mmCIF file of C-alpha atoms in Angstrom:
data_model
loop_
_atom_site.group_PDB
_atom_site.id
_atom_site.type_symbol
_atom_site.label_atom_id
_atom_site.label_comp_id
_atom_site.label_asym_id
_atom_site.label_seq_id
_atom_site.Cartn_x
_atom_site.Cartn_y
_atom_site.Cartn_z
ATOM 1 C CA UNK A 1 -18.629 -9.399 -6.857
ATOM 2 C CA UNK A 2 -14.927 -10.091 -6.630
ATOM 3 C CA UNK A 3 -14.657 -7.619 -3.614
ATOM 4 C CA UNK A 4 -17.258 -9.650 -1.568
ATOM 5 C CA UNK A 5 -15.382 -12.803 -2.192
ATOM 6 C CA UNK A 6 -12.399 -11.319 -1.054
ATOM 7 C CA UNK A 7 -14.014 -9.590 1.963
ATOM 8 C CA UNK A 8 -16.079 -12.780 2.739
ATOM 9 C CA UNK A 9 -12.611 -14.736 2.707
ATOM 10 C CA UNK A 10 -11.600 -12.577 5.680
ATOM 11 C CA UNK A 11 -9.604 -9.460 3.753
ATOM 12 C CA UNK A 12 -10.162 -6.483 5.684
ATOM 13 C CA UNK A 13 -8.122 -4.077 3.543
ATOM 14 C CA UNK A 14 -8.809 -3.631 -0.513
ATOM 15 C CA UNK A 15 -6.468 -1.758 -2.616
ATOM 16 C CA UNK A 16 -7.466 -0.381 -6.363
ATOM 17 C CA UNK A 17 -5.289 -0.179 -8.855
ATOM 18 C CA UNK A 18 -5.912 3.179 -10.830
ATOM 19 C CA UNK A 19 -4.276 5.456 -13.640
ATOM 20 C CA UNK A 20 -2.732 5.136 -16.526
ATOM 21 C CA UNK A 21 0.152 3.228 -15.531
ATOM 22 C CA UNK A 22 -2.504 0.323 -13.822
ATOM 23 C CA UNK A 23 -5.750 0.986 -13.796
ATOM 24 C CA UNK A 24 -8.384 2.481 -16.281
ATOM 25 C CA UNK A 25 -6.985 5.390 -18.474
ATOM 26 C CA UNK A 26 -10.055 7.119 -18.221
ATOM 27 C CA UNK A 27 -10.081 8.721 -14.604
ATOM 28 C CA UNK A 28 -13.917 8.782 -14.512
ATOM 29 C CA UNK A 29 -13.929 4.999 -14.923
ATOM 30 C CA UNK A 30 -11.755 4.486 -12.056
ATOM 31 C CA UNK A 31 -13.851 7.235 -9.725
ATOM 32 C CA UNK A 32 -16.868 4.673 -10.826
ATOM 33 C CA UNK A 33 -14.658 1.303 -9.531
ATOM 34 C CA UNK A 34 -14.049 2.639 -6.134
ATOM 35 C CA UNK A 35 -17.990 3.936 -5.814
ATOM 36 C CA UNK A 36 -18.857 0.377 -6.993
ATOM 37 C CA UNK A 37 -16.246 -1.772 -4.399
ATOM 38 C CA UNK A 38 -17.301 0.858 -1.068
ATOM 39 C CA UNK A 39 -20.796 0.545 -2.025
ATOM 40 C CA UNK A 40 -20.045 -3.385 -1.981
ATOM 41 C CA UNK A 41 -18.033 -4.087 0.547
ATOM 42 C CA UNK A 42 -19.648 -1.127 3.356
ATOM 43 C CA UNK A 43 -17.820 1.389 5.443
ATOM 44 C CA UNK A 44 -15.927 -1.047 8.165
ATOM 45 C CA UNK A 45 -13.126 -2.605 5.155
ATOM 46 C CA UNK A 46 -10.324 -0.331 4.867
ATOM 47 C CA UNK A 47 -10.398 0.790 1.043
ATOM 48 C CA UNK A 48 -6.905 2.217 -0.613
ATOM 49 C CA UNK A 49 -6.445 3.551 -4.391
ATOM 50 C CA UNK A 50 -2.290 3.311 -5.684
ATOM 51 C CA UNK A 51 -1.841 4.433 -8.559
ATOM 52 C CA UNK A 52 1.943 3.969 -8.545
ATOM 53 C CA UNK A 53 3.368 7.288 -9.383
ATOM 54 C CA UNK A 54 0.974 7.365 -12.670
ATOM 55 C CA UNK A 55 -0.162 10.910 -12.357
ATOM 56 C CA UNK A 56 1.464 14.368 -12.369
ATOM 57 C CA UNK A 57 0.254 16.286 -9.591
ATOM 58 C CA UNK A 58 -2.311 18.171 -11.116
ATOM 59 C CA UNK A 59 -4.220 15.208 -12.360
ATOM 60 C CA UNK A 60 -3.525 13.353 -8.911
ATOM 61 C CA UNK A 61 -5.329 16.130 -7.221
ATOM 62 C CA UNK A 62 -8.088 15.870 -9.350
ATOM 63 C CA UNK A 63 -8.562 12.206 -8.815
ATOM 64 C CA UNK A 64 -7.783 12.578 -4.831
ATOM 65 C CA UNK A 65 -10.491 15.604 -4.306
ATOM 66 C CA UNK A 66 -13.088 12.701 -6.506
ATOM 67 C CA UNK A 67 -12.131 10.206 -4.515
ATOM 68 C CA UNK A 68 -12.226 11.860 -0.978
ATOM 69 C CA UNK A 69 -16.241 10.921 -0.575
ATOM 70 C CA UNK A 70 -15.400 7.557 -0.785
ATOM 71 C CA UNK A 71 -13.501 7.247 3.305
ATOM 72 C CA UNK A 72 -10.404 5.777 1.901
ATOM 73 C CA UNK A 73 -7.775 4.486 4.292
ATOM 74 C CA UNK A 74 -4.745 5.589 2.080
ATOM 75 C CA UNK A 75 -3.758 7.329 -1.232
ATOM 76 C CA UNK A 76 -1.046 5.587 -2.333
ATOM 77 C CA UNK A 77 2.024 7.468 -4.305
ATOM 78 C CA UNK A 78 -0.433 9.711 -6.578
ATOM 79 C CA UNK A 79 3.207 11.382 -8.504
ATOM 80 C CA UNK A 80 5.981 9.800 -9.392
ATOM 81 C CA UNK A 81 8.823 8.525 -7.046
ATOM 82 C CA UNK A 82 11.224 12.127 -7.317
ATOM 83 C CA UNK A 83 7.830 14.299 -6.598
ATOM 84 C CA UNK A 84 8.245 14.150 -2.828
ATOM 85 C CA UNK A 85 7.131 17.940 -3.024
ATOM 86 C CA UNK A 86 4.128 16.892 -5.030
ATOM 87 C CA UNK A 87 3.495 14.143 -2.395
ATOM 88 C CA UNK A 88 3.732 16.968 0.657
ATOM 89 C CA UNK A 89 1.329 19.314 -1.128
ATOM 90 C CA UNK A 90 -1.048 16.573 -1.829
ATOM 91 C CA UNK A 91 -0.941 16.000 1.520
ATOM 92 C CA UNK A 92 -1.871 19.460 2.713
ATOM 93 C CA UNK A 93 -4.397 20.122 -0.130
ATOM 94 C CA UNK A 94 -6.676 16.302 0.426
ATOM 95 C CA UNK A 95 -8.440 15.026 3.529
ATOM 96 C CA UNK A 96 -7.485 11.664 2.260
ATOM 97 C CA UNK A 97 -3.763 10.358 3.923
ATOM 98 C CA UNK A 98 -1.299 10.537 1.563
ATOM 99 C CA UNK A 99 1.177 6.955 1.260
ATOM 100 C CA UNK A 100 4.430 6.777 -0.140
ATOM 101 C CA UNK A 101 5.595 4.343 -1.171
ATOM 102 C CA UNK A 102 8.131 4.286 -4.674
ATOM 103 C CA UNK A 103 9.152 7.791 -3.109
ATOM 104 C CA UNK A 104 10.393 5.912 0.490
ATOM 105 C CA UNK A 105 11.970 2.836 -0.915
ATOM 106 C CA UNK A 106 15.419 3.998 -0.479
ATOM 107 C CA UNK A 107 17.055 5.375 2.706
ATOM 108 C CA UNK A 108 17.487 8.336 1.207
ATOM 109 C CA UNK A 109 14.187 8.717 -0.310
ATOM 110 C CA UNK A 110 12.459 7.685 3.131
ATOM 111 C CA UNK A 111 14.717 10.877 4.957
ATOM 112 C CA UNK A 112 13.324 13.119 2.407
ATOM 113 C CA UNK A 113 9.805 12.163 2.854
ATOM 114 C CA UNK A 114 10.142 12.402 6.418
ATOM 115 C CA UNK A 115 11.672 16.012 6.674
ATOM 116 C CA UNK A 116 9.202 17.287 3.717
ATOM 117 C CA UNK A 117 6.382 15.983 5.943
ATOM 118 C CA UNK A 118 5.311 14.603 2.358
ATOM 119 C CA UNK A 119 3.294 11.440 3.860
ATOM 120 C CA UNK A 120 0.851 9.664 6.560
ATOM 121 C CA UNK A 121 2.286 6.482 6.013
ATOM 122 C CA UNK A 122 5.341 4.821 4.554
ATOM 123 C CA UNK A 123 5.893 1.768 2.482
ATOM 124 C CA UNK A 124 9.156 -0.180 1.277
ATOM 125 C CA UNK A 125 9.907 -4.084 -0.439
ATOM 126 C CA UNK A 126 12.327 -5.380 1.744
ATOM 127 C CA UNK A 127 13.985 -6.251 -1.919
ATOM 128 C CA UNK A 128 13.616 -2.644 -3.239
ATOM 129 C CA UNK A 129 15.400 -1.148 -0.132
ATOM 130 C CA UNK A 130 18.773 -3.529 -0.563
ATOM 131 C CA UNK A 131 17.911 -6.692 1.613
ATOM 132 C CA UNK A 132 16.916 -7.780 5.337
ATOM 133 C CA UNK A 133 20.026 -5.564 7.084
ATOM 134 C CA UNK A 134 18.930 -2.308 5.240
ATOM 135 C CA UNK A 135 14.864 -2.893 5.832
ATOM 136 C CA UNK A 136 15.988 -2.892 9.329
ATOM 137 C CA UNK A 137 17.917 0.040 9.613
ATOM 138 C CA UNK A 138 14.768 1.657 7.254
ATOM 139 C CA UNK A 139 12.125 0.761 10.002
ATOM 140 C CA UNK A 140 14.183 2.164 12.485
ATOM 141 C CA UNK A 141 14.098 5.779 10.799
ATOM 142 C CA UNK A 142 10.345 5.360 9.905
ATOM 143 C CA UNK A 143 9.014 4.384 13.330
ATOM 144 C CA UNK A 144 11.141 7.318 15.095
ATOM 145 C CA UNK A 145 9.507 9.196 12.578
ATOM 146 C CA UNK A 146 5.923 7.988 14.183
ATOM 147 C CA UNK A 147 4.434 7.010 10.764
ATOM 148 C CA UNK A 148 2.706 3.687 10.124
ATOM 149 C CA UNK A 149 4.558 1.329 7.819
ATOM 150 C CA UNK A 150 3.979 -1.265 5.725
ATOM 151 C CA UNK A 151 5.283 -3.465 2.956
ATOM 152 C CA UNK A 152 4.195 -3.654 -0.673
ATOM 153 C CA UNK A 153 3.590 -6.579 -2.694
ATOM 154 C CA UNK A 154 6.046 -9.397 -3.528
ATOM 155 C CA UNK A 155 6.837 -11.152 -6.434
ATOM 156 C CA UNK A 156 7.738 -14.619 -5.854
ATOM 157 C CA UNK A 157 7.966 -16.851 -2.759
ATOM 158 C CA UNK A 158 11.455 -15.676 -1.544
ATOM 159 C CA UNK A 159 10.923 -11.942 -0.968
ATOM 160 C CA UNK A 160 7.565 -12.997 0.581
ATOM 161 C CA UNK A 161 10.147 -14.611 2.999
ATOM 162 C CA UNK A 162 12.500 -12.215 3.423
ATOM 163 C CA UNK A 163 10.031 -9.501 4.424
ATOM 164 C CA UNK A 164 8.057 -12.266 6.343
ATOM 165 C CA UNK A 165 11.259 -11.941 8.717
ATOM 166 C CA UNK A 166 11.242 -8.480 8.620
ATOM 167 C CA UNK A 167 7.757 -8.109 9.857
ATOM 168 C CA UNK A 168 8.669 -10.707 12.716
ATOM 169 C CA UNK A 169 11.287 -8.166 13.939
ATOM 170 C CA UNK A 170 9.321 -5.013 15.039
ATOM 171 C CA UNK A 171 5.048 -5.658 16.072
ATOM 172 C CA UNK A 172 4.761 -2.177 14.915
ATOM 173 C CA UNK A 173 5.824 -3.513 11.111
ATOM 174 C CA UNK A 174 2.579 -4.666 11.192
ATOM 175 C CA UNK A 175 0.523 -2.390 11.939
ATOM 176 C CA UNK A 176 -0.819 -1.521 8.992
ATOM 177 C CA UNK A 177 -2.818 -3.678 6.415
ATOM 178 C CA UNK A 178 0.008 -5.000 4.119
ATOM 179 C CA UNK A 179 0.337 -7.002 0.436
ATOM 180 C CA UNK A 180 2.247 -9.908 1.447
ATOM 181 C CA UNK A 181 0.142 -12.069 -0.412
ATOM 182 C CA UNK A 182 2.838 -14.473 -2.545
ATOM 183 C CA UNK A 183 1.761 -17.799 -0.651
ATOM 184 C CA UNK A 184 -2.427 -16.845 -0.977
ATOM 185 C CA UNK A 185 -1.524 -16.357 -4.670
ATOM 186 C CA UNK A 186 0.323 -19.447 -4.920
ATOM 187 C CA UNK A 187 -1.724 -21.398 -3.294
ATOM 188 C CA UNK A 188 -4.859 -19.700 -4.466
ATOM 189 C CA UNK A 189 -6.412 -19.341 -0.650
ATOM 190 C CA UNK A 190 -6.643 -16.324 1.553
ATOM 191 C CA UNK A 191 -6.922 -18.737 4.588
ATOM 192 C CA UNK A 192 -3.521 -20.354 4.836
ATOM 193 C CA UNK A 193 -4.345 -22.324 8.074
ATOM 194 C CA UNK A 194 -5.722 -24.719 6.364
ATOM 195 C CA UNK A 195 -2.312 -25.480 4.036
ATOM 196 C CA UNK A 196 0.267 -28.515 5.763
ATOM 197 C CA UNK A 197 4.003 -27.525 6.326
ATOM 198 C CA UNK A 198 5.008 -29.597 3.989
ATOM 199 C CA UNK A 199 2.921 -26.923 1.320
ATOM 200 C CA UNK A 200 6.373 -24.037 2.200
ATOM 201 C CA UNK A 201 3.994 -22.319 3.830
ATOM 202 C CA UNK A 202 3.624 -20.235 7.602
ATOM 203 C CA UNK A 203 0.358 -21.749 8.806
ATOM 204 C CA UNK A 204 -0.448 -18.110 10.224
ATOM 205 C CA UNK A 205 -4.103 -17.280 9.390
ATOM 206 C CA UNK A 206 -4.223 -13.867 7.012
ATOM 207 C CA UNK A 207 -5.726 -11.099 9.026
#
């Protein structure tokens, strides 16, 4: 029910939280949320499962090869951050694109994604990567590389800003379905059109 609100609000891209470190413990229960949310929501909303580096790589390739029925859009960082091998043979083993996104935070963690051909798409926090100045020099490697990129979820109101800026640099930044969500969750609305200036907000509808 919480997907169709979401999708009804005008979200066109769901990510599920699953794993130990997020979601259910029990991998069957998460298999069970993402039937339940693409039998919900239908085939045309993009549907992604992160599971933020919660599994070694023989329990992330279990969960991927459940999870490939499903048509997801992305598999987001299955290992942990330092298994950019793990993240490569995932890659070549699943039908379902592989995302990383703790393991290309960094400069050098995006180069070694890039030469291991370890991803599909990348992801960064303008934050986690050291500030506006070193984002930009970071989408400048990705997109040479010819991957999609995207940034991860904020925390509070000012990082929402500062990668707010970043995506105004480059139109390929966005691209890709991001999680810049800090003024719907403050203001609890997904349509932010309908907020004054005077809220500290971009009147921008989400897409």
């Amino acid at each position: 029910e919480e997907a169709k609100k979401v999708v009804a609000a005008g979200v066109k891209s769901l990510s599920l939280k699953a794993g130990p470190s997020w979601g259910n413990p029990d991998m069957k229960a998460d298999v069970a949320n993402v039937k339940a949310v693409r039998k919900a929501v239908g085939d045309d909303i993009e549907l992604c499962v992160d599971t933020n580096g919660g599994y070694d790589y023989t329990s992330a390739l279990d969960l991927g090869r459940r999870l490939e029925e499903f048509n997801l859009f992305k598999y987001e960082q299955p290992v942990p951050y330092w298994d950019i091998a793990g993240l490569a043979n995932l890659r070549k083993n699943l039908s379902i694109p592989i995302c990383a996104h703790e393991s290309s935070t960094t400069i050098y963690g995006l180069l070694e994604v890039i030469k291991k051909d370890a991803a599909d798409m990348l992801g960064l926090k303008v934050c986690w990567v050291g500030g506006i100045t070193q984002a930009v020099k970071w989408g400048h490697i990705a997109t040479a590389s010819n991957l999609g990129v995207y940034c991860g979820g904020n925390n509070g109101q000012f990082e929402c800003a500062a990668q707010a800026h970043w995506f105004a640099s480059n139109a390929a930044y966005g691209k890709l379905a991001h999680a810049n969500f800090g003024p719907c969750a403050a203001h609890n609305t997904f349509d932010t059109s309908r907020l004054k200036n005077t809220d500290n907000i971009v009147v921008t509808p989400m897409k």
